[in-house]
PDB file of N, CA and C in Angstrom:
ATOM      1  N   UNK A  24      23.384  18.902 -30.688  1.00  0.00           N
ATOM      2  CA  UNK A  24      22.977  19.146 -29.317  1.00  0.00           C
ATOM      3  C   UNK A  24      23.155  20.637 -29.031  1.00  0.00           C
ATOM      4  N   UNK A  25      22.114  21.285 -28.615  1.00  0.00           N
ATOM      5  CA  UNK A  25      22.188  22.717 -28.349  1.00  0.00           C
ATOM      6  C   UNK A  25      22.585  22.965 -26.901  1.00  0.00           C
ATOM      7  N   UNK A  26      22.814  24.211 -26.560  1.00  0.00           N
ATOM      8  CA  UNK A  26      23.179  24.555 -25.188  1.00  0.00           C
ATOM      9  C   UNK A  26      22.017  24.348 -24.232  1.00  0.00           C
ATOM     10  N   UNK A  27      20.793  24.210 -24.772  1.00  0.00           N
ATOM     11  CA  UNK A  27      19.626  23.954 -23.931  1.00  0.00           C
ATOM     12  C   UNK A  27      19.394  22.464 -23.719  1.00  0.00           C
ATOM     13  N   UNK A  28      20.326  21.629 -24.217  1.00  0.00           N
ATOM     14  CA  UNK A  28      20.217  20.188 -24.068  1.00  0.00           C
ATOM     15  C   UNK A  28      21.114  19.716 -22.937  1.00  0.00           C
ATOM     16  N   UNK A  29      20.768  18.554 -22.389  1.00  0.00           N
ATOM     17  CA  UNK A  29      21.652  17.946 -21.403  1.00  0.00           C
ATOM     18  C   UNK A  29      21.574  16.440 -21.513  1.00  0.00           C
ATOM     19  N   UNK A  30      22.636  15.797 -21.052  1.00  0.00           N
ATOM     20  CA  UNK A  30      22.718  14.345 -21.041  1.00  0.00           C
ATOM     21  C   UNK A  30      23.112  13.911 -19.640  1.00  0.00           C
ATOM     22  N   UNK A  31      22.332  12.983 -19.077  1.00  0.00           N
ATOM     23  CA  UNK A  31      22.626  12.468 -17.743  1.00  0.00           C
ATOM     24  C   UNK A  31      22.577  10.948 -17.758  1.00  0.00           C
ATOM     25  N   UNK A  32      23.321  10.357 -16.837  1.00  0.00           N
ATOM     26  CA  UNK A  32      23.257   8.917 -16.598  1.00  0.00           C
ATOM     27  C   UNK A  32      22.603   8.749 -15.227  1.00  0.00           C
ATOM     28  N   UNK A  33      21.660   7.831 -15.127  1.00  0.00           N
ATOM     29  CA  UNK A  33      20.970   7.589 -13.864  1.00  0.00           C
ATOM     30  C   UNK A  33      21.047   6.113 -13.509  1.00  0.00           C
ATOM     31  N   UNK A  34      21.120   5.833 -12.210  1.00  0.00           N
ATOM     32  CA  UNK A  34      21.016   4.478 -11.688  1.00  0.00           C
ATOM     33  C   UNK A  34      19.871   4.497 -10.680  1.00  0.00           C
ATOM     34  N   UNK A  35      18.861   3.668 -10.947  1.00  0.00           N
ATOM     35  CA  UNK A  35      17.652   3.643 -10.129  1.00  0.00           C
ATOM     36  C   UNK A  35      17.697   2.417  -9.232  1.00  0.00           C
ATOM     37  N   UNK A  36      17.522   2.632  -7.932  1.00  0.00           N
ATOM     38  CA  UNK A  36      17.555   1.545  -6.947  1.00  0.00           C
ATOM     39  C   UNK A  36      16.171   1.320  -6.356  1.00  0.00           C
ATOM     40  N   UNK A  37      15.922   0.094  -5.943  1.00  0.00           N
ATOM     41  CA  UNK A  37      14.653  -0.273  -5.335  1.00  0.00           C
ATOM     42  C   UNK A  37      14.110  -1.520  -6.016  1.00  0.00           C
ATOM     43  N   UNK A  38      12.796  -1.686  -5.983  1.00  0.00           N
ATOM     44  CA  UNK A  38      12.188  -2.804  -6.708  1.00  0.00           C
ATOM     45  C   UNK A  38      11.899  -2.304  -8.120  1.00  0.00           C
ATOM     46  N   UNK A  39      12.910  -2.418  -8.992  1.00  0.00           N
ATOM     47  CA  UNK A  39      12.821  -1.840 -10.331  1.00  0.00           C
ATOM     48  C   UNK A  39      13.084  -2.857 -11.434  1.00  0.00           C
ATOM     49  N   UNK A  40      13.318  -4.115 -11.074  1.00  0.00           N
ATOM     50  CA  UNK A  40      13.424  -5.173 -12.076  1.00  0.00           C
ATOM     51  C   UNK A  40      12.257  -6.124 -11.870  1.00  0.00           C
ATOM     52  N   UNK A  41      11.731  -6.652 -12.982  1.00  0.00           N
ATOM     53  CA  UNK A  41      10.591  -7.550 -12.914  1.00  0.00           C
ATOM     54  C   UNK A  41       9.267  -6.818 -12.759  1.00  0.00           C
ATOM     55  N   UNK A  42       9.267  -5.500 -12.955  1.00  0.00           N
ATOM     56  CA  UNK A  42       8.044  -4.695 -12.820  1.00  0.00           C
ATOM     57  C   UNK A  42       7.810  -3.821 -14.059  1.00  0.00           C
ATOM     58  N   UNK A  43       8.418  -4.202 -15.190  1.00  0.00           N
ATOM     59  CA  UNK A  43       8.295  -3.477 -16.465  1.00  0.00           C
ATOM     60  C   UNK A  43       8.871  -2.065 -16.411  1.00  0.00           C
ATOM     61  N   UNK A  44       9.865  -1.851 -15.552  1.00  0.00           N
ATOM     62  CA  UNK A  44      10.441  -0.507 -15.421  1.00  0.00           C
ATOM     63  C   UNK A  44      11.088  -0.040 -16.720  1.00  0.00           C
ATOM     64  N   UNK A  45      11.797  -0.944 -17.421  1.00  0.00           N
ATOM     65  CA  UNK A  45      12.460  -0.540 -18.675  1.00  0.00           C
ATOM     66  C   UNK A  45      11.440  -0.154 -19.743  1.00  0.00           C
ATOM     67  N   UNK A  46      10.409  -0.961 -19.922  1.00  0.00           N
ATOM     68  CA  UNK A  46       9.379  -0.656 -20.929  1.00  0.00           C
ATOM     69  C   UNK A  46       8.660   0.639 -20.573  1.00  0.00           C
ATOM     70  N   UNK A  47       8.380   0.841 -19.301  1.00  0.00           N
ATOM     71  CA  UNK A  47       7.725   2.068 -18.844  1.00  0.00           C
ATOM     72  C   UNK A  47       8.625   3.278 -19.103  1.00  0.00           C
ATOM     73  N   UNK A  48       9.938   3.126 -18.837  1.00  0.00           N
ATOM     74  CA  UNK A  48      10.878   4.223 -19.064  1.00  0.00           C
ATOM     75  C   UNK A  48      10.933   4.593 -20.536  1.00  0.00           C
ATOM     76  N   UNK A  49      10.962   3.580 -21.425  1.00  0.00           N
ATOM     77  CA  UNK A  49      10.962   3.858 -22.860  1.00  0.00           C
ATOM     78  C   UNK A  49       9.709   4.629 -23.262  1.00  0.00           C
ATOM     79  N   UNK A  50       8.566   4.214 -22.759  1.00  0.00           N
ATOM     80  CA  UNK A  50       7.313   4.909 -23.082  1.00  0.00           C
ATOM     81  C   UNK A  50       7.363   6.363 -22.607  1.00  0.00           C
ATOM     82  N   UNK A  51       7.880   6.591 -21.399  1.00  0.00           N
ATOM     83  CA  UNK A  51       7.989   7.949 -20.859  1.00  0.00           C
ATOM     84  C   UNK A  51       8.988   8.780 -21.673  1.00  0.00           C
ATOM     85  N   UNK A  52      10.112   8.168 -22.047  1.00  0.00           N
ATOM     86  CA  UNK A  52      11.125   8.879 -22.836  1.00  0.00           C
ATOM     87  C   UNK A  52      10.559   9.285 -24.186  1.00  0.00           C
ATOM     88  N   UNK A  53       9.846   8.359 -24.833  1.00  0.00           N
ATOM     89  CA  UNK A  53       9.224   8.672 -26.122  1.00  0.00           C
ATOM     90  C   UNK A  53       8.212   9.809 -25.952  1.00  0.00           C
ATOM     91  N   UNK A  54       7.461   9.771 -24.880  1.00  0.00           N
ATOM     92  CA  UNK A  54       6.452  10.807 -24.607  1.00  0.00           C
ATOM     93  C   UNK A  54       7.093  12.185 -24.421  1.00  0.00           C
ATOM     94  N   UNK A  55       8.260  12.204 -23.772  1.00  0.00           N
ATOM     95  CA  UNK A  55       8.950  13.470 -23.498  1.00  0.00           C
ATOM     96  C   UNK A  55       9.925  13.877 -24.602  1.00  0.00           C
ATOM     97  N   UNK A  56      10.118  13.019 -25.599  1.00  0.00           N
ATOM     98  CA  UNK A  56      11.045  13.336 -26.681  1.00  0.00           C
ATOM     99  C   UNK A  56      12.506  13.264 -26.266  1.00  0.00           C
ATOM    100  N   UNK A  57      12.819  12.337 -25.364  1.00  0.00           N
ATOM    101  CA  UNK A  57      14.181  12.174 -24.859  1.00  0.00           C
ATOM    102  C   UNK A  57      14.835  10.975 -25.539  1.00  0.00           C
ATOM    103  N   UNK A  58      16.074  11.130 -25.982  1.00  0.00           N
ATOM    104  CA  UNK A  58      16.840  10.039 -26.588  1.00  0.00           C
ATOM    105  C   UNK A  58      17.651   9.341 -25.502  1.00  0.00           C
ATOM    106  N   UNK A  59      18.113   8.128 -25.824  1.00  0.00           N
ATOM    107  CA  UNK A  59      18.980   7.417 -24.889  1.00  0.00           C
ATOM    108  C   UNK A  59      18.692   5.941 -24.839  1.00  0.00           C
ATOM    109  N   UNK A  60      18.912   5.357 -23.667  1.00  0.00           N
ATOM    110  CA  UNK A  60      18.721   3.925 -23.484  1.00  0.00           C
ATOM    111  C   UNK A  60      18.477   3.605 -22.019  1.00  0.00           C
ATOM    112  N   UNK A  61      17.990   2.374 -21.775  1.00  0.00           N
ATOM    113  CA  UNK A  61      17.772   1.879 -20.415  1.00  0.00           C
ATOM    114  C   UNK A  61      18.132   0.398 -20.396  1.00  0.00           C
ATOM    115  N   UNK A  62      18.689  -0.073 -19.263  1.00  0.00           N
ATOM    116  CA  UNK A  62      19.031  -1.492 -19.149  1.00  0.00           C
ATOM    117  C   UNK A  62      19.032  -1.918 -17.681  1.00  0.00           C
ATOM    118  N   UNK A  63      18.835  -3.217 -17.465  1.00  0.00           N
ATOM    119  CA  UNK A  63      18.971  -3.809 -16.134  1.00  0.00           C
ATOM    120  C   UNK A  63      20.444  -4.082 -15.872  1.00  0.00           C
ATOM    121  N   UNK A  64      20.869  -3.911 -14.634  1.00  0.00           N
ATOM    122  CA  UNK A  64      22.223  -4.271 -14.226  1.00  0.00           C
ATOM    123  C   UNK A  64      22.168  -5.502 -13.327  1.00  0.00           C
ATOM    124  N   UNK A  65      23.268  -6.246 -13.253  1.00  0.00           N
ATOM    125  CA  UNK A  65      23.275  -7.477 -12.456  1.00  0.00           C
ATOM    126  C   UNK A  65      22.952  -7.276 -10.968  1.00  0.00           C
ATOM    127  N   UNK A  66      23.188  -6.075 -10.435  1.00  0.00           N
ATOM    128  CA  UNK A  66      22.930  -5.825  -9.006  1.00  0.00           C
ATOM    129  C   UNK A  66      21.466  -5.459  -8.728  1.00  0.00           C
ATOM    130  N   UNK A  67      20.584  -5.701  -9.709  1.00  0.00           N
ATOM    131  CA  UNK A  67      19.128  -5.483  -9.595  1.00  0.00           C
ATOM    132  C   UNK A  67      18.733  -4.004  -9.670  1.00  0.00           C
ATOM    133  N   UNK A  68      19.663  -3.149 -10.103  1.00  0.00           N
ATOM    134  CA  UNK A  68      19.330  -1.753 -10.357  1.00  0.00           C
ATOM    135  C   UNK A  68      19.028  -1.595 -11.844  1.00  0.00           C
ATOM    136  N   UNK A  69      18.538  -0.428 -12.217  1.00  0.00           N
ATOM    137  CA  UNK A  69      18.306  -0.074 -13.621  1.00  0.00           C
ATOM    138  C   UNK A  69      19.167   1.139 -13.929  1.00  0.00           C
ATOM    139  N   UNK A  70      19.875   1.090 -15.057  1.00  0.00           N
ATOM    140  CA  UNK A  70      20.722   2.193 -15.488  1.00  0.00           C
ATOM    141  C   UNK A  70      20.145   2.774 -16.771  1.00  0.00           C
ATOM    142  N   UNK A  71      20.227   4.089 -16.920  1.00  0.00           N
ATOM    143  CA  UNK A  71      19.714   4.722 -18.131  1.00  0.00           C
ATOM    144  C   UNK A  71      20.545   5.948 -18.480  1.00  0.00           C
ATOM    145  N   UNK A  72      20.496   6.295 -19.759  1.00  0.00           N
ATOM    146  CA  UNK A  72      21.108   7.518 -20.273  1.00  0.00           C
ATOM    147  C   UNK A  72      19.986   8.323 -20.908  1.00  0.00           C
ATOM    148  N   UNK A  73      19.814   9.553 -20.466  1.00  0.00           N
ATOM    149  CA  UNK A  73      18.782  10.451 -20.996  1.00  0.00           C
ATOM    150  C   UNK A  73      19.461  11.638 -21.652  1.00  0.00           C
ATOM    151  N   UNK A  74      19.024  11.974 -22.859  1.00  0.00           N
ATOM    152  CA  UNK A  74      19.612  13.097 -23.575  1.00  0.00           C
ATOM    153  C   UNK A  74      18.535  13.839 -24.345  1.00  0.00           C
ATOM    154  N   UNK A  75      18.538  15.167 -24.205  1.00  0.00           N
ATOM    155  CA  UNK A  75      17.566  15.974 -24.926  1.00  0.00           C
ATOM    156  C   UNK A  75      17.446  17.344 -24.298  1.00  0.00           C
ATOM    157  N   UNK A  76      16.371  18.046 -24.640  1.00  0.00           N
ATOM    158  CA  UNK A  76      16.141  19.365 -24.049  1.00  0.00           C
ATOM    159  C   UNK A  76      16.095  19.267 -22.519  1.00  0.00           C
ATOM    160  N   UNK A  77      16.717  20.218 -21.852  1.00  0.00           N
ATOM    161  CA  UNK A  77      16.817  20.184 -20.394  1.00  0.00           C
ATOM    162  C   UNK A  77      15.472  19.953 -19.721  1.00  0.00           C
ATOM    163  N   UNK A  78      14.437  20.685 -20.138  1.00  0.00           N
ATOM    164  CA  UNK A  78      13.112  20.524 -19.516  1.00  0.00           C
ATOM    165  C   UNK A  78      12.584  19.111 -19.674  1.00  0.00           C
ATOM    166  N   UNK A  79      12.782  18.507 -20.846  1.00  0.00           N
ATOM    167  CA  UNK A  79      12.292  17.148 -21.103  1.00  0.00           C
ATOM    168  C   UNK A  79      13.060  16.129 -20.272  1.00  0.00           C
ATOM    169  N   UNK A  80      14.383  16.278 -20.189  1.00  0.00           N
ATOM    170  CA  UNK A  80      15.202  15.364 -19.386  1.00  0.00           C
ATOM    171  C   UNK A  80      14.807  15.473 -17.917  1.00  0.00           C
ATOM    172  N   UNK A  81      14.609  16.698 -17.426  1.00  0.00           N
ATOM    173  CA  UNK A  81      14.204  16.892 -16.029  1.00  0.00           C
ATOM    174  C   UNK A  81      12.828  16.284 -15.752  1.00  0.00           C
ATOM    175  N   UNK A  82      11.896  16.406 -16.710  1.00  0.00           N
ATOM    176  CA  UNK A  82      10.557  15.820 -16.547  1.00  0.00           C
ATOM    177  C   UNK A  82      10.640  14.296 -16.513  1.00  0.00           C
ATOM    178  N   UNK A  83      11.473  13.721 -17.367  1.00  0.00           N
ATOM    179  CA  UNK A  83      11.639  12.265 -17.372  1.00  0.00           C
ATOM    180  C   UNK A  83      12.273  11.798 -16.065  1.00  0.00           C
ATOM    181  N   UNK A  84      13.268  12.512 -15.584  1.00  0.00           N
ATOM    182  CA  UNK A  84      13.896  12.162 -14.311  1.00  0.00           C
ATOM    183  C   UNK A  84      12.876  12.206 -13.175  1.00  0.00           C
ATOM    184  N   UNK A  85      12.036  13.225 -13.150  1.00  0.00           N
ATOM    185  CA  UNK A  85      11.001  13.328 -12.117  1.00  0.00           C
ATOM    186  C   UNK A  85      10.043  12.141 -12.196  1.00  0.00           C
ATOM    187  N   UNK A  86       9.667  11.743 -13.403  1.00  0.00           N
ATOM    188  CA  UNK A  86       8.782  10.585 -13.571  1.00  0.00           C
ATOM    189  C   UNK A  86       9.464   9.324 -13.056  1.00  0.00           C
ATOM    190  N   UNK A  87      10.756   9.176 -13.314  1.00  0.00           N
ATOM    191  CA  UNK A  87      11.496   7.982 -12.889  1.00  0.00           C
ATOM    192  C   UNK A  87      11.612   7.891 -11.375  1.00  0.00           C
ATOM    193  N   UNK A  88      11.514   8.998 -10.684  1.00  0.00           N
ATOM    194  CA  UNK A  88      11.547   8.966  -9.217  1.00  0.00           C
ATOM    195  C   UNK A  88      10.298   8.291  -8.661  1.00  0.00           C
ATOM    196  N   UNK A  89       9.204   8.300  -9.443  1.00  0.00           N
ATOM    197  CA  UNK A  89       7.975   7.603  -9.051  1.00  0.00           C
ATOM    198  C   UNK A  89       7.950   6.199  -9.636  1.00  0.00           C
ATOM    199  N   UNK A  90       8.266   6.077 -10.925  1.00  0.00           N
ATOM    200  CA  UNK A  90       8.283   4.781 -11.598  1.00  0.00           C
ATOM    201  C   UNK A  90       6.891   4.271 -11.917  1.00  0.00           C
ATOM    202  N   UNK A  91       6.827   3.083 -12.529  1.00  0.00           N
ATOM    203  CA  UNK A  91       5.535   2.487 -12.859  1.00  0.00           C
ATOM    204  C   UNK A  91       4.835   1.985 -11.595  1.00  0.00           C
ATOM    205  N   UNK A  92       3.588   1.619 -11.754  1.00  0.00           N
ATOM    206  CA  UNK A  92       2.722   1.236 -10.634  1.00  0.00           C
ATOM    207  C   UNK A  92       3.343   0.196  -9.706  1.00  0.00           C
ATOM    208  N   UNK A  93       3.920  -0.873 -10.258  1.00  0.00           N
ATOM    209  CA  UNK A  93       4.405  -1.988  -9.438  1.00  0.00           C
ATOM    210  C   UNK A  93       5.810  -1.757  -8.864  1.00  0.00           C
ATOM    211  N   UNK A  94       6.464  -0.683  -9.266  1.00  0.00           N
ATOM    212  CA  UNK A  94       7.837  -0.430  -8.811  1.00  0.00           C
ATOM    213  C   UNK A  94       7.859   0.262  -7.458  1.00  0.00           C
ATOM    214  N   UNK A  95       9.016   0.152  -6.799  1.00  0.00           N
ATOM    215  CA  UNK A  95       9.286   0.928  -5.593  1.00  0.00           C
ATOM    216  C   UNK A  95      10.677   1.526  -5.785  1.00  0.00           C
ATOM    217  N   UNK A  96      10.744   2.822  -5.949  1.00  0.00           N
ATOM    218  CA  UNK A  96      12.021   3.503  -6.171  1.00  0.00           C
ATOM    219  C   UNK A  96      12.549   3.982  -4.822  1.00  0.00           C
ATOM    220  N   UNK A  97      13.713   3.442  -4.436  1.00  0.00           N
ATOM    221  CA  UNK A  97      14.329   3.826  -3.163  1.00  0.00           C
ATOM    222  C   UNK A  97      15.305   4.983  -3.331  1.00  0.00           C
ATOM    223  N   UNK A  98      15.824   5.166  -4.540  1.00  0.00           N
ATOM    224  CA  UNK A  98      16.750   6.257  -4.765  1.00  0.00           C
ATOM    225  C   UNK A  98      17.255   6.259  -6.194  1.00  0.00           C
ATOM    226  N   UNK A  99      17.728   7.418  -6.621  1.00  0.00           N
ATOM    227  CA  UNK A  99      18.293   7.571  -7.963  1.00  0.00           C
ATOM    228  C   UNK A  99      19.597   8.346  -7.845  1.00  0.00           C
ATOM    229  N   UNK A 100      20.655   7.774  -8.428  1.00  0.00           N
ATOM    230  CA  UNK A 100      21.927   8.478  -8.535  1.00  0.00           C
ATOM    231  C   UNK A 100      21.971   9.114  -9.914  1.00  0.00           C
ATOM    232  N   UNK A 101      22.310  10.390  -9.971  1.00  0.00           N
ATOM    233  CA  UNK A 101      22.351  11.121 -11.233  1.00  0.00           C
ATOM    234  C   UNK A 101      23.747  11.682 -11.431  1.00  0.00           C
ATOM    235  N   UNK A 102      24.281  11.508 -12.642  1.00  0.00           N
ATOM    236  CA  UNK A 102      25.567  12.121 -12.956  1.00  0.00           C
ATOM    237  C   UNK A 102      25.500  12.731 -14.351  1.00  0.00           C
ATOM    238  N   UNK A 103      26.160  13.885 -14.497  1.00  0.00           N
ATOM    239  CA  UNK A 103      26.280  14.496 -15.825  1.00  0.00           C
ATOM    240  C   UNK A 103      27.094  13.543 -16.670  1.00  0.00           C
ATOM    241  N   UNK A 104      26.752  13.435 -17.925  1.00  0.00           N
ATOM    242  CA  UNK A 104      27.382  12.436 -18.781  1.00  0.00           C
ATOM    243  C   UNK A 104      28.151  13.087 -19.910  1.00  0.00           C
ATOM    244  N   UNK A 105      29.358  12.606 -20.123  1.00  0.00           N
ATOM    245  CA  UNK A 105      30.192  13.116 -21.216  1.00  0.00           C
ATOM    246  C   UNK A 105      30.082  12.233 -22.450  1.00  0.00           C
ATOM    247  N   UNK A 106      29.487  11.032 -22.287  1.00  0.00           N
ATOM    248  CA  UNK A 106      29.323  10.127 -23.433  1.00  0.00           C
ATOM    249  C   UNK A 106      28.573  10.844 -24.542  1.00  0.00           C
ATOM    250  N   UNK A 107      28.948  10.561 -25.772  1.00  0.00           N
ATOM    251  CA  UNK A 107      28.251  11.164 -26.908  1.00  0.00           C
ATOM    252  C   UNK A 107      26.764  10.838 -26.815  1.00  0.00           C
ATOM    253  N   UNK A 108      25.960  11.846 -26.893  1.00  0.00           N
ATOM    254  CA  UNK A 108      24.515  11.663 -26.777  1.00  0.00           C
ATOM    255  C   UNK A 108      23.972  10.954 -28.013  1.00  0.00           C
ATOM    256  N   UNK A 109      23.020  10.047 -27.821  1.00  0.00           N
ATOM    257  CA  UNK A 109      22.393   9.416 -28.977  1.00  0.00           C
ATOM    258  C   UNK A 109      21.690  10.466 -29.824  1.00  0.00           C
ATOM    259  N   UNK A 110      21.710  10.286 -31.120  1.00  0.00           N
ATOM    260  CA  UNK A 110      21.119  11.295 -31.988  1.00  0.00           C
ATOM    261  C   UNK A 110      19.595  11.323 -31.921  1.00  0.00           C
ATOM    262  N   UNK A 111      18.986  10.158 -31.793  1.00  0.00           N
ATOM    263  CA  UNK A 111      17.521  10.133 -31.731  1.00  0.00           C
ATOM    264  C   UNK A 111      17.081   8.763 -31.236  1.00  0.00           C
ATOM    265  N   UNK A 112      15.883   8.710 -30.696  1.00  0.00           N
ATOM    266  CA  UNK A 112      15.309   7.452 -30.284  1.00  0.00           C
ATOM    267  C   UNK A 112      15.742   7.018 -28.901  1.00  0.00           C
ATOM    268  N   UNK A 113      14.977   6.119 -28.341  1.00  0.00           N
ATOM    269  CA  UNK A 113      15.246   5.577 -27.020  1.00  0.00           C
ATOM    270  C   UNK A 113      15.139   4.075 -27.104  1.00  0.00           C
ATOM    271  N   UNK A 114      16.160   3.379 -26.607  1.00  0.00           N
ATOM    272  CA  UNK A 114      16.220   1.922 -26.744  1.00  0.00           C
ATOM    273  C   UNK A 114      16.295   1.217 -25.403  1.00  0.00           C
ATOM    274  N   UNK A 115      15.758   0.008 -25.378  1.00  0.00           N
ATOM    275  CA  UNK A 115      15.923  -0.876 -24.227  1.00  0.00           C
ATOM    276  C   UNK A 115      17.101  -1.781 -24.570  1.00  0.00           C
ATOM    277  N   UNK A 116      18.113  -1.766 -23.725  1.00  0.00           N
ATOM    278  CA  UNK A 116      19.293  -2.601 -23.938  1.00  0.00           C
ATOM    279  C   UNK A 116      19.177  -3.870 -23.099  1.00  0.00           C
ATOM    280  N   UNK A 117      19.762  -4.938 -23.616  1.00  0.00           N
ATOM    281  CA  UNK A 117      19.749  -6.217 -22.892  1.00  0.00           C
ATOM    282  C   UNK A 117      20.681  -6.163 -21.706  1.00  0.00           C
TER     283      UNK A 117
END
């Protein structure tokens, strides 16, 4: 991980489950070259970890503020993450 990289954890609120938000996020992450994961949480939010070049992570975060067509994003909480960044790839977690 270079100094131009960053890792963030995000929690997305709104109508984000049952609208293919996780699959859409994986597609966007792959498109931007961002590593990490995404999963549904029991409280109907979606949580994700994004890691990669700062510009790519910021672009993915901006895309997530809009979400896929059927989603309604009411808000996103973002925190800098100390967790070891995934080396490569983006996964959908159960």
